[in-house]
Every structure is written in structure tokens, then in C-alpha cells.
Amino acid sequence: MKILHVVHGYPPEFYGGTELYVQRLTQVQQQLGYEPVVLTGTASPGEPGIESFELSGIPVHRLRRNDLFHDRWDRGASGQAGAFFDEFLSSLRPDVVHLHHWIRLSRDLVRRSRAMGVPVVVTCHDLHASCPRIFRVSAEAAFCERELSVENCRDCVPRPEWMGQELVERQVDWFRRDFAEELSYAQALMVPSRALAVALTRFAAVPPGRFELLQHATLVDWPTPQLQPPWTPNRGRPLRLAHWGHLQPSKGVHRILEALPELGDQVELELWGKAVDPEFEERLQQLCAGLPVRRRVDFDQSDLPELAADVAIFASVAYESYSFVVDEAFALGLPLLVSDRGALPERCGDAGLVFAPDDAASLAACIRRILRGDCALADLRAAIPPPRSIHEHARVLKAVYERVRDDTDPVPTSARLPEEGRVLRATESLLRQEHGEREALGHELKNLRLAFSELESSALEGKAQIEALRQEIEAYRQRKVELEADLEQRCARMGEMEQDLAEHRRQLERVRGEYEQVETWLRESKEAEAGLQRWGESLIEENAEASRVVAELRDMARGQGAEIQSIKDELEGLRAEHRCTLEEKAEAERKLEASLVEQKRLRAENRFALPLVLIARLWFRLCAWVRKRL
């Protein structure tokens, strides 16, 4: 089965949710044996026509328009793009056309496909068929709940200054009729959420029951992360909130930041994404000041498992048709806090809490419920639905394709405008636009002519002034020559003076150095003189003290003279006694020696004389001891 997917943008030029969904769907369809082909719009400049290339094995054909502002709402019907589409469709001959968007292409592609007998399945990914502004968000960032009509939309749609009210009303009416016919001619109308079906039925006047619900598949392809225990009020750390994606007013990021000050240090916010609008980025920075917010500007889907969070929060003001970020949050095991707008409550189910859109106080109240423990994150996590298989999604679509494939009848004439009427209407629209542009250019040309006339008259007056100025310039030139000569002389004298000044400066430096040396010497001399004076005073004091000490020593010496003399006398007596003792000792030693000789003789004569010898030896020692004591 050959399937032509028609979409407003496609990677690598565009990476929105719809574009990534179509890319993943075509890859799976190819794996299942289908033959998917992509026709995409483009914003890149170049020659009009269709250029073809292949991306990841999928044939991609890029249709380029060369008219200005072709993605603007009032340029949505393009005969040029329609002709390219007819030629491409005739050569490709697909079994079915699956239309995802009309922007950058033309808003009559369903009618053109049906006219060539090709069945069409339309998946509405947003509210574009009911609103020229696409998301039904006004310039004041308020959500619009009025039905598409000239009366409701003429004062809200963007328009250039030259576009008059009558042309605006006619363009709004054509926009309404074109999309009403497109949706009525499609054999199958698919929506990813009940909320989107309700909104399009109400705002675009589509008959009830016309839409078929087919939720998108989960596009997350990272491994299931290791889930941490859910946060509880007694966890001992703040509750971590997380928001990621495109940061713009319609996503309600500012309301999240406005709710944080009411919660104090009980919460933290991980804010990932980039704000394209510099004014909105500045506003975000002002709101983040002083708050526990961690910013990360650049990231892709594969980085999301690094996100440390307990709850994902999406406060969109716009009417969300599906929201792929909800799938990403569920894949991370994160419960939700979502605004009551569009498909978000439907997607959230029992896996989160819902607050009033565009209301920071309502959001803060929901967070307080979690902080108090009134709503357990474990219960919310348990309600997270399982991911939906992209392969099963493709099989359901195949059944839809097969159902409409046999319906190849062209659109009945009674059900559509004649081709000539459509061409005339488009031509009339272009002519009116050209007329408005021509009137604006004519008015601008008239103003330019008036300005040129004034310039011409002033130019005549300026000729005389120019001549006078020329003479004055010549005088100034002569004066300049004289001044330059005088300047050269002055420069020469100045050079000499600079040399003299340099020499004087060198002499001054030398004198200054000598003066500093003299000052240093004088300072050191004064310090030395003061030191000598202090030393002399200390010497005088020490001399006086020494005199007193000498006198005291003299008095002590006089008192100790007699004592010393008596000690000397006693010492002489001791010396005499010691001499006597030495003489006695020598005498005793002589007698001892004689006794030893006698002992030997006696031992030789009689062995029984030994006791007598011992007794004698003791006797002599006793005598010697007695002498010493005396």
C-alpha cells in the first residue's frame, strides 16, 4: 500500500510534535511492509517546485512556494502550490493520502486529491481548521471560545496595515468555507483526543460524530529508567517540580513561576527549554530571580532521563490537542500537574491533579495538597497508563486506509464549487490583495514624490550655499597649510623641549636619589645617637648598682675573714692528724707483711697454726679500725 503523508514541515528542517510523529509513523509503516512517502512544506528560500531526497530510507518531497509570507493565514490558498500538488499526485498515484496539515502548502489539498480519485484521511493535530491564528489564542494570550465566523474573527486575525476591513472579512469567510469543505470531503477524520474532537465540532461547525478518536502512540524510545521511591512530606527535602519544552506565553510558564513564591522553600523547579522571544525570556529571568529554579536551555529528548523531579507540571493556556510531553513524563514515572485546558485533563486521568488555566493561585493550591500529604504521589504514579505501541497504532491506521481505499469516487459536483469558481475566487482574492498593496505603494510613492519635490527646491537653494562653502573650504585649506607649517615648527621646538625635559627629569631623579640617601643616613644617625644615649644611661645605672654590690661584698668579706682563719687552723689540724694516720698505716702494713711471712713459716712448720694466724689477722684489723676511730 502506497501512502502519501502530507505535512507542513519535516525533519531536519522542523522538529515539532506533528513532524516527529509523522517521521516515526512512516518508519514503522515501512517496517510493516507499506510504502510511505512524505510531501512536506518548507520555509527555506529557493526556486518554486518540488525537490526530492531520502531521509532514513523514506522518500521525502519538499514543495516550495516562492510567494511572500506564504505561511500567513490569508495566503493559505495557493494556485501555484495546488498545481505542483496535482502534478506530483498524478505521477505518484498513491493508494491513499494521509493529510496532517495545510500550512505552507494550500488549503484545498483534500479537494484536489478527491478530484483525482484518491481517498483522503485527515488527522487534525491542532485547531488550525477553526482559527486563522491556529491555536485560538489571541494577541493578548487569552483563549478564544467563539465559533469561526467573520463577525467573531475579523478584529482578531493578524493583518498588514494596507489590508482593509472588507478584504479582511472576505478572507476570513474564504478561510471558513475552505476548511469546512476540506473537512467535509475527507473520507476519514482522525483526532488524537476527545477534547480536540469536541473543540473542532464546536468551533469549526463540524457535524457531531464525524471525528474518529485514535490516540497517538508513545514516541519515547529510551530505556525504562530506575524509579526512585515517590516523594512524601517527611522525605526531608523539597518537592521537585519539572517543566520542559518550548518556553512561550501560551505554555503558561510564567504562571508556574508566579506560583512558587507562595510555597517558600518547600519546592524546587527544574525549568528546561529556550524562550525564542527575547522579551519573554527577560520576563522569565525576572520571575526566576530569588526563586529555587534551575534552568537548562539546550537539551533533547534523550537527555530527559537525567531530570531529577518528583512531579511534571504543564500549565498551558492554549488548547492542547494531545501533548507529547505527557508521554515523556509518564515514561519517566512522573505524576502530573496540568491546567484544565484541552486534552491535558483527559491525558492526565488519575495520574495527576488539574488546576484552573492561567491561574497561579489554583496551581499553588494543588501543590499544597501534595505538600500536606492530602494526595500521595505513590497513588498518582500507580495510575500512570502503559505506553501505546507505535506498531499497533500503525495497524489501526491500516484498517482505516483499507476502509477508505475503495472509495475512489471524485467529489460530486453538487458537493463542491465548480473549478472555475474556485479559480475565480482565488484570483479575486489575489487581485484584491494586489489592489490593496498597490494602493499602499501608491500612497507611499505620493509621499516620496512630495519629499523629492521638496528636496529639489531645497537643492536649488543649496547650490549658492555650496559655492560659498567651496570658497570657504579653499580659505580653510590655505589656512590649513599655514597651520601645518607652524605646527611642524612647534613640533620641532616641542621635541627639543621634550629632550631638555627628559634630561632635567634624569637630573631630578639623581638628586632625588641622593636626597633620599641623605635622609636615610640622618635617620640612621639619629637612631644610633638615641641608642647610644640609652646605652650610656643604662651604664650609669649599672655602675651605681655595681658600687653598691662591691660595698656589700666588702662588708661580707670583713665578717668572713675570722671565720676563714678558723677554718684554716682546723684544716691544718686535720692535715697533721692525716699525716699521723698515714704513718700508722704504713707501720701496720709493715707489721702485716712480717706477719704474713711468719704465717707462711708457721704453715710450713705446723698445719695447725692456721687458726692462730686468722685470729692474729683479725686482731690487727681491729687495731687498725680503732686507730682510725680515735
XYZ file of C-alpha atoms in Angstrom:
630
model
C 0.000 0.000 0.000
C 1.442 3.342 -1.081
C 0.621 6.073 1.460
C 1.323 9.765 0.834
C 1.747 11.677 4.101
C 1.251 15.428 3.596
C 2.580 17.620 6.392
C 3.585 21.277 6.803
C 7.151 20.520 7.955
C 9.537 17.601 8.366
C 12.986 16.917 9.821
C 15.670 18.029 9.506
C 14.083 21.458 8.887
C 11.342 21.213 11.523
C 11.194 19.160 14.735
C 7.733 19.790 16.209
C 5.468 17.151 17.717
C 3.492 16.595 14.496
C 6.649 16.362 12.399
C 8.262 13.798 14.732
C 5.033 11.791 14.857
C 4.868 11.591 11.044
C 8.547 10.664 10.849
C 8.182 7.818 13.361
C 4.922 6.605 11.764
C 6.467 6.388 8.296
C 9.448 4.445 9.646
C 7.167 1.880 11.288
C 4.908 1.664 8.235
C 7.950 0.887 6.133
C 8.959 -1.860 8.611
C 5.460 -3.329 8.305
C 5.792 -3.580 4.524
C 3.908 -0.432 3.470
C 5.281 2.150 1.060
C 5.161 5.523 2.848
C 6.040 8.750 1.033
C 6.252 12.245 2.562
C 5.291 15.547 0.928
C 6.227 18.495 3.138
C 6.146 22.245 3.040
C 9.239 24.349 3.620
C 10.223 27.821 4.748
C 13.606 27.750 3.024
C 14.067 30.121 0.049
C 14.712 28.869 -3.451
C 13.141 28.167 -6.785
C 9.472 27.132 -6.645
C 8.712 23.493 -7.263
C 9.286 20.137 -5.622
C 12.708 18.825 -4.603
C 13.144 15.189 -3.599
C 15.532 13.432 -1.240
C 15.613 10.410 1.048
C 15.785 10.529 4.840
C 16.353 7.291 6.817
C 15.096 5.292 3.849
C 11.859 7.328 3.498
C 11.286 9.247 0.207
C 10.712 12.908 1.103
C 9.477 15.557 -1.363
C 9.699 19.219 -0.356
C 7.184 21.595 -2.026
C 8.454 25.165 -2.150
C 6.335 28.228 -2.814
C 8.006 31.470 -3.909
C 5.282 33.941 -2.919
C 5.953 36.151 0.074
C 4.557 35.329 3.517
C 3.122 32.050 2.238
C 2.685 30.651 5.767
C 0.385 33.570 6.656
C -3.294 32.690 7.188
C -4.578 34.822 4.286
C -2.115 33.178 1.864
C -3.312 29.658 2.677
C -4.960 29.093 -0.744
C -2.251 28.828 -3.399
C -2.907 28.013 -7.044
C 0.836 27.576 -7.554
C 1.173 25.021 -4.740
C -2.045 23.341 -5.887
C -0.675 22.903 -9.403
C 2.548 21.393 -8.046
C 0.477 19.056 -5.853
C -1.729 17.929 -8.762
C 1.290 17.132 -10.922
C 3.036 15.260 -8.088
C -0.106 13.300 -7.167
C -0.684 12.344 -10.795
C 2.820 10.936 -11.114
C 2.893 9.197 -7.695
C -0.623 7.665 -7.769
C -0.792 6.706 -4.071
C -3.445 4.398 -2.680
C -4.378 6.926 -0.016
C -3.411 10.443 1.046
C -2.935 10.979 4.786
C -3.125 14.752 5.309
C -1.680 16.138 8.556
C -1.535 19.884 7.861
C -2.105 22.571 5.215
C 0.284 25.369 6.303
C 2.992 26.310 3.724
C 1.087 24.216 1.139
C -2.521 25.025 0.175
C -5.826 24.606 1.966
C -7.523 22.735 -0.895
C -5.471 19.533 -0.920
C -8.359 17.270 0.114
C -10.498 18.565 -2.744
C -7.645 18.202 -5.226
C -6.958 14.614 -4.087
C -10.625 13.658 -4.262
C -10.918 15.256 -7.688
C -8.203 12.859 -8.895
C -9.967 9.879 -7.300
C -7.500 9.435 -4.415
C -9.115 8.798 -0.991
C -8.041 11.062 1.866
C -7.596 10.502 5.595
C -7.142 13.698 7.637
C -5.587 13.780 11.098
C -6.203 17.118 12.822
C -3.244 17.832 15.076
C -4.426 21.256 16.252
C -7.207 23.841 15.930
C -5.996 25.384 12.664
C -9.170 24.388 10.794
C -11.156 26.540 13.253
C -8.834 29.515 13.720
C -6.598 31.602 11.445
C -4.279 32.072 14.455
C -4.045 28.235 14.664
C -4.195 27.820 18.461
C -7.211 30.045 19.238
C -5.039 32.255 21.440
C -5.491 35.985 20.906
C -2.734 38.575 20.761
C -3.424 39.185 24.485
C -2.681 35.469 25.191
C -6.332 34.776 26.058
C -8.030 31.597 24.856
C -10.873 32.191 22.378
C -14.040 30.103 22.648
C -16.012 31.735 19.829
C -17.049 29.933 16.671
C -15.128 30.648 13.465
C -17.006 33.405 11.622
C -16.471 36.772 10.039
C -18.125 38.593 12.947
C -16.030 36.825 15.590
C -12.658 36.795 13.833
C -12.313 39.934 11.707
C -10.923 42.066 14.545
C -8.590 39.355 15.880
C -6.779 37.973 12.833
C -3.286 39.320 12.068
C -3.251 41.635 9.068
C -0.885 44.102 7.406
C -1.632 47.806 7.613
C -2.708 48.085 3.999
C -5.381 45.344 4.257
C -8.778 46.994 4.518
C -11.708 45.762 6.595
C -13.682 44.491 3.593
C -10.763 42.373 2.395
C -10.202 41.015 5.915
C -13.835 39.957 6.166
C -13.725 38.317 2.747
C -10.501 36.450 3.627
C -11.963 35.202 6.914
C -15.058 33.951 5.094
C -12.936 32.141 2.488
C -10.846 30.607 5.269
C -14.017 29.319 6.978
C -15.568 27.926 3.788
C -12.311 26.335 2.584
C -11.796 24.338 5.777
C -15.459 23.430 6.060
C -15.223 21.913 2.563
C -11.860 20.257 3.265
C -13.150 18.509 6.389
C -16.389 17.508 4.677
C -14.587 15.955 1.684
C -12.239 13.760 3.781
C -13.368 10.133 3.938
C -11.983 9.812 7.484
C -11.309 12.490 10.096
C -8.959 11.408 12.899
C -8.161 13.246 16.155
C -5.721 12.222 18.923
C -8.037 13.268 21.790
C -11.722 13.633 22.603
C -11.069 17.222 23.646
C -9.891 18.129 20.139
C -12.945 16.443 18.588
C -15.236 18.458 20.857
C -13.451 21.723 20.082
C -13.461 21.269 16.284
C -17.081 20.144 16.324
C -17.976 23.285 18.237
C -15.700 25.907 16.722
C -15.497 24.703 13.097
C -19.171 23.631 12.862
C -18.272 20.015 12.008
C -21.226 17.610 12.370
C -21.178 15.622 15.667
C -19.715 12.134 15.427
C -17.679 12.987 12.341
C -14.323 12.580 14.101
C -12.738 9.228 14.986
C -10.544 9.003 18.088
C -7.088 7.500 17.597
C -4.604 8.499 20.255
C -1.034 8.954 19.140
C 1.473 6.272 20.025
C 4.207 6.853 22.563
C 7.288 8.152 20.737
C 9.692 7.738 23.666
C 12.428 5.229 22.843
C 14.767 5.445 25.844
C 15.079 2.516 28.297
C 12.717 2.473 31.270
C 14.507 4.474 33.998
C 15.118 3.168 37.501
C 12.358 4.823 39.529
C 13.139 6.290 42.943
C 10.656 5.958 45.823
C 7.933 8.608 45.448
C 8.316 11.815 47.446
C 6.496 12.088 50.769
C 6.092 15.079 53.135
C 8.559 13.532 55.619
C 11.215 12.956 52.948
C 13.443 15.684 54.358
C 13.887 17.643 51.129
C 11.787 19.993 48.951
C 9.292 18.704 46.387
C 10.918 18.850 42.937
C 8.752 20.117 40.085
C 9.787 19.971 36.432
C 8.703 21.691 33.219
C 10.317 21.274 29.808
C 9.630 22.190 26.195
C 9.212 25.447 24.262
C 9.049 28.355 26.717
C 6.368 30.723 25.437
C 3.392 32.578 26.937
C 0.862 30.079 25.534
C 2.517 27.310 27.599
C 1.851 29.195 30.858
C 5.430 29.009 32.138
C 5.084 32.434 33.752
C 2.156 31.175 35.828
C 4.325 28.385 37.247
C 6.952 30.916 38.332
C 4.280 33.206 39.799
C 3.009 30.327 41.994
C 6.416 29.486 43.510
C 6.797 32.459 45.917
C 3.631 31.332 47.752
C 5.275 27.961 48.521
C 8.546 29.174 50.051
C 11.423 26.703 50.301
C 9.146 23.658 50.185
C 9.514 23.245 46.406
C 12.166 23.441 43.693
C 11.676 23.774 39.923
C 13.671 22.276 37.058
C 12.949 24.507 34.038
C 14.302 23.172 30.733
C 13.842 24.901 27.408
C 14.507 28.049 25.410
C 12.376 31.175 25.039
C 12.608 32.400 21.445
C 11.034 35.775 22.250
C 13.715 37.983 23.945
C 11.080 39.991 25.829
C 9.522 36.829 27.265
C 12.984 35.473 28.172
C 13.691 38.699 30.055
C 10.368 38.344 31.862
C 11.218 34.760 32.829
C 14.597 35.824 34.192
C 12.931 38.495 36.327
C 10.425 35.967 37.681
C 13.191 33.413 38.407
C 15.237 35.895 40.455
C 15.463 34.714 44.050
C 13.477 31.518 43.420
C 14.746 27.897 43.698
C 14.767 27.420 39.910
C 17.420 25.552 37.898
C 17.468 26.481 34.194
C 18.735 24.365 31.306
C 18.377 25.904 27.861
C 19.643 23.268 25.441
C 18.519 19.646 25.611
C 16.906 16.941 23.512
C 14.562 14.083 24.316
C 17.399 11.668 25.148
C 18.512 13.994 27.998
C 15.197 13.787 29.862
C 16.112 10.689 31.950
C 18.690 12.955 33.655
C 15.846 15.100 35.003
C 15.671 14.871 38.815
C 11.994 15.517 39.575
C 9.021 14.247 41.543
C 6.182 15.859 39.541
C 5.871 17.172 35.961
C 3.922 20.402 35.587
C 2.331 21.742 32.364
C 0.315 24.948 32.691
C -0.674 25.517 29.075
C -3.005 28.407 28.291
C -3.519 27.160 24.727
C -5.910 24.339 23.867
C -3.610 21.312 23.801
C -4.700 18.726 21.243
C -2.591 15.863 22.625
C 0.737 16.914 24.220
C 3.642 14.529 23.623
C 5.346 15.866 26.778
C 2.724 13.979 28.799
C 4.000 10.737 27.231
C 7.548 11.759 28.171
C 6.511 12.481 31.771
C 4.733 9.110 32.046
C 7.811 7.359 30.625
C 9.849 8.990 33.438
C 7.328 7.765 36.027
C 6.279 11.327 36.914
C 2.758 12.219 38.050
C 1.260 15.369 36.522
C 0.054 18.823 37.443
C -1.836 20.140 34.386
C -4.098 23.049 33.515
C -7.733 22.392 32.685
C -7.312 23.230 29.023
C -7.779 20.989 26.001
C -6.580 17.387 26.134
C -4.402 17.782 29.249
C -7.023 16.655 31.838
C -8.016 13.793 29.519
C -4.404 12.661 29.177
C -3.717 13.127 32.888
C -6.586 10.976 34.146
C -5.975 9.753 37.711
C -2.204 10.148 37.374
C -2.176 13.791 38.469
C -4.025 16.902 39.587
C -5.782 19.543 37.466
C -5.809 23.291 38.164
C -7.563 26.248 36.580
C -5.763 27.531 33.465
C -3.917 30.833 33.623
C -4.328 30.854 37.432
C -1.192 30.782 39.606
C -3.231 30.627 42.848
C -5.071 27.487 41.701
C -1.753 25.863 40.784
C -0.263 26.740 44.188
C -3.309 25.181 45.894
C -2.747 21.883 44.027
C 0.907 21.827 45.062
C -0.056 22.446 48.692
C -2.273 19.348 48.580
C 0.805 17.285 47.739
C 2.937 19.052 50.360
C 0.357 18.349 53.088
C 0.099 14.719 52.048
C -3.561 15.022 51.050
C -2.663 13.458 47.711
C 0.006 10.723 47.734
C 2.399 10.695 44.784
C 2.598 6.901 45.079
C -1.123 6.660 44.230
C -0.737 9.060 41.299
C 2.242 7.132 39.962
C 0.302 3.863 40.175
C -2.355 5.376 37.873
C 0.110 6.148 35.040
C -1.143 4.279 31.934
C 1.168 1.942 29.990
C 2.775 3.267 26.778
C 0.936 2.788 23.477
C 2.727 0.837 20.760
C 3.508 2.676 17.528
C 3.217 -0.642 15.677
C -0.320 -1.179 16.977
C -1.092 2.436 16.064
C 0.096 1.789 12.505
C -2.076 -1.342 12.261
C -5.177 0.605 13.309
C -4.383 3.216 10.671
C -4.008 0.488 8.083
C -7.568 -0.600 8.794
C -8.704 2.988 8.240
C -6.733 3.196 4.987
C -8.260 -0.050 3.733
C -11.732 1.160 4.632
C -11.443 4.327 2.555
C -9.227 2.941 -0.232
C -12.141 1.585 -2.229
C -13.947 4.946 -2.101
C -12.259 6.452 -5.152
C -15.244 8.394 -6.464
C -14.428 12.034 -7.107
C -16.222 14.702 -5.112
C -19.768 15.092 -6.514
C -20.299 18.306 -8.403
C -23.187 19.221 -6.155
C -20.941 18.951 -3.139
C -18.235 21.313 -4.316
C -17.770 24.562 -6.157
C -17.009 24.359 -9.859
C -13.322 24.528 -10.664
C -13.852 27.813 -12.489
C -15.465 29.321 -9.402
C -12.562 28.286 -7.188
C -10.038 29.727 -9.612
C -12.084 32.934 -9.901
C -12.349 33.212 -6.152
C -8.625 32.710 -5.685
C -7.930 35.182 -8.480
C -10.284 37.727 -6.939
C -8.538 37.292 -3.601
C -5.155 37.842 -5.181
C -6.429 40.841 -7.134
C -7.850 42.428 -4.013
C -4.628 41.838 -2.180
C -2.659 43.241 -5.084
C -5.034 46.209 -5.197
C -4.536 46.856 -1.503
C -0.787 46.549 -1.848
C -0.890 48.819 -4.910
C -2.872 51.450 -3.034
C -0.422 51.295 -0.144
C 2.536 51.571 -2.526
C 0.805 54.412 -4.406
C 0.314 56.330 -1.192
C 3.930 55.741 -0.295
C 5.020 56.816 -3.806
C 2.995 60.012 -3.497
C 4.740 60.803 -0.240
C 8.091 60.094 -1.868
C 7.270 62.439 -4.744
C 6.370 65.227 -2.341
C 9.568 64.616 -0.452
C 11.534 64.622 -3.728
C 9.935 67.930 -4.789
C 10.912 69.492 -1.503
C 14.413 68.140 -1.899
C 14.632 69.514 -5.439
C 13.603 73.034 -4.392
C 15.981 72.946 -1.493
C 18.720 71.701 -3.837
C 18.475 74.920 -5.933
C 18.841 76.988 -2.823
C 21.706 74.837 -1.761
C 23.784 75.436 -4.915
C 24.682 79.003 -3.862
C 25.403 77.770 -0.396
C 27.587 75.059 -1.875
C 29.606 77.634 -3.862
C 30.068 79.800 -0.798
C 31.061 76.719 1.116
C 33.600 75.828 -1.578
C 35.259 79.270 -1.251
C 35.222 78.961 2.474
C 36.722 75.481 2.150
C 39.511 76.839 -0.058
C 40.291 79.529 2.533
C 40.304 76.865 5.183
C 42.679 74.776 3.060
C 45.149 77.716 2.793
C 44.842 78.329 6.469
C 45.401 74.606 6.999
C 48.719 74.767 5.085
C 49.890 77.677 7.229
C 48.829 75.972 10.385
C 50.563 72.756 9.330
C 53.853 74.647 8.757
C 53.527 76.393 12.112
C 52.648 73.046 13.648
C 55.835 71.492 12.266
C 57.932 74.273 13.800
C 56.160 73.942 17.076
C 56.613 70.180 16.941
C 60.358 70.640 16.386
C 60.622 73.037 19.327
C 58.493 70.703 21.357
C 60.878 67.859 20.524
C 63.831 69.893 21.803
C 61.899 70.857 24.899
C 60.996 67.236 25.470
C 64.692 66.289 25.274
C 65.584 69.034 27.798
C 62.705 67.969 29.974
C 63.927 64.370 29.824
C 67.438 65.461 30.867
C 66.010 67.572 33.712
C 63.947 64.622 34.795
C 67.031 62.381 34.882
C 68.934 65.005 36.951
C 65.946 65.362 39.244
C 65.867 61.606 39.701
C 69.558 61.573 40.622
C 69.125 64.451 43.087
C 66.054 62.759 44.491
C 68.051 59.558 44.965
C 70.890 61.413 46.731
C 68.404 63.280 48.904
C 66.767 60.015 49.891
C 70.225 58.578 50.794
C 70.998 61.636 52.964
C 67.631 61.359 54.654
C 68.289 57.675 55.293
C 71.740 58.472 56.766
C 70.356 61.216 59.014
C 67.563 58.944 60.193
C 70.032 56.159 60.963
C 72.378 58.648 62.766
C 69.542 59.909 64.925
C 68.561 56.386 65.740
C 72.193 55.497 66.609
C 72.560 58.637 68.806
C 69.381 57.796 70.653
C 70.633 54.228 71.101
C 73.987 55.454 72.495
C 72.222 57.786 74.898
C 70.035 54.973 76.158
C 73.151 52.740 76.466
C 75.036 55.410 78.465
C 72.129 55.847 80.854
C 71.950 52.103 81.358
C 75.741 52.019 82.025
C 75.397 54.697 84.695
C 72.644 52.780 86.347
C 74.663 49.558 86.152
C 77.785 51.340 87.641
C 75.802 52.580 90.604
C 74.393 49.149 91.156
C 77.896 47.632 90.908
C 79.223 50.078 93.528
C 76.505 49.066 95.933
C 77.264 45.391 95.306
C 81.048 45.936 95.892
C 80.368 47.658 99.213
C 78.162 44.838 100.332
C 80.797 42.297 99.253
C 83.471 44.174 101.237
C 81.331 44.089 104.354
C 80.717 40.390 103.849
C 84.452 39.799 103.327
C 85.333 41.548 106.617
C 82.818 39.404 108.529
C 84.019 36.196 106.970
C 87.808 36.821 107.486
C 87.883 35.463 111.034
C 85.722 32.511 110.056
C 88.101 31.721 107.197
C 91.120 31.850 109.555
C 89.485 29.419 111.981
C 88.679 27.113 109.094
C 92.338 27.273 108.040
C 93.517 26.355 111.535
C 91.118 23.439 111.721
C 92.297 22.338 108.306
C 95.933 22.343 109.499
C 94.976 20.167 112.450
C 93.230 17.746 110.149
C 96.239 17.644 107.873
C 98.573 16.796 110.847
C 96.201 14.086 112.023
C 96.043 12.715 108.480
C 99.880 12.531 108.394
C 99.922 10.594 111.647
C 97.279 8.247 110.306
C 99.298 7.634 107.166
C 102.408 6.834 109.225
C 100.445 4.433 111.383
C 99.020 2.779 108.294
C 102.493 2.323 106.849
C 103.644 0.803 110.133
C 100.674 -1.539 110.203
C 101.347 -2.584 106.615
C 104.952 -3.422 107.578
C 103.816 -5.480 110.521
C 101.193 -7.174 108.327
C 103.827 -8.116 105.797
C 106.021 -9.516 108.602
C 103.076 -11.483 109.927
C 102.412 -12.933 106.504
C 105.989 -14.104 106.298
C 105.689 -15.591 109.745
C 102.436 -17.222 108.773
C 103.980 -18.902 105.838
C 106.777 -20.191 108.080
C 104.326 -21.441 110.654
C 102.159 -23.107 107.999
C 105.178 -24.852 106.762
C 106.135 -25.925 110.320
C 102.773 -26.819 111.658
C 99.471 -27.048 109.876
C 97.528 -26.414 112.993
C 98.868 -22.883 113.279
C 96.302 -21.557 110.691
C 93.595 -20.635 113.183
C 96.119 -18.650 115.151
C 97.087 -16.780 112.050
C 93.451 -15.910 111.285
C 92.943 -14.696 114.830
C 96.059 -12.544 114.559
C 94.919 -11.128 111.255
C 91.570 -10.151 112.764
C 93.357 -8.639 115.730
C 95.451 -6.375 113.540
C 92.474 -5.250 111.525
C 90.594 -4.464 114.706
C 93.518 -2.424 115.939
C 93.674 -0.509 112.693
C 89.942 0.239 112.870
C 90.245 1.517 116.427
C 93.052 3.845 115.456
C 91.001 5.309 112.677
C 88.116 5.950 115.027
C 90.466 7.671 117.520
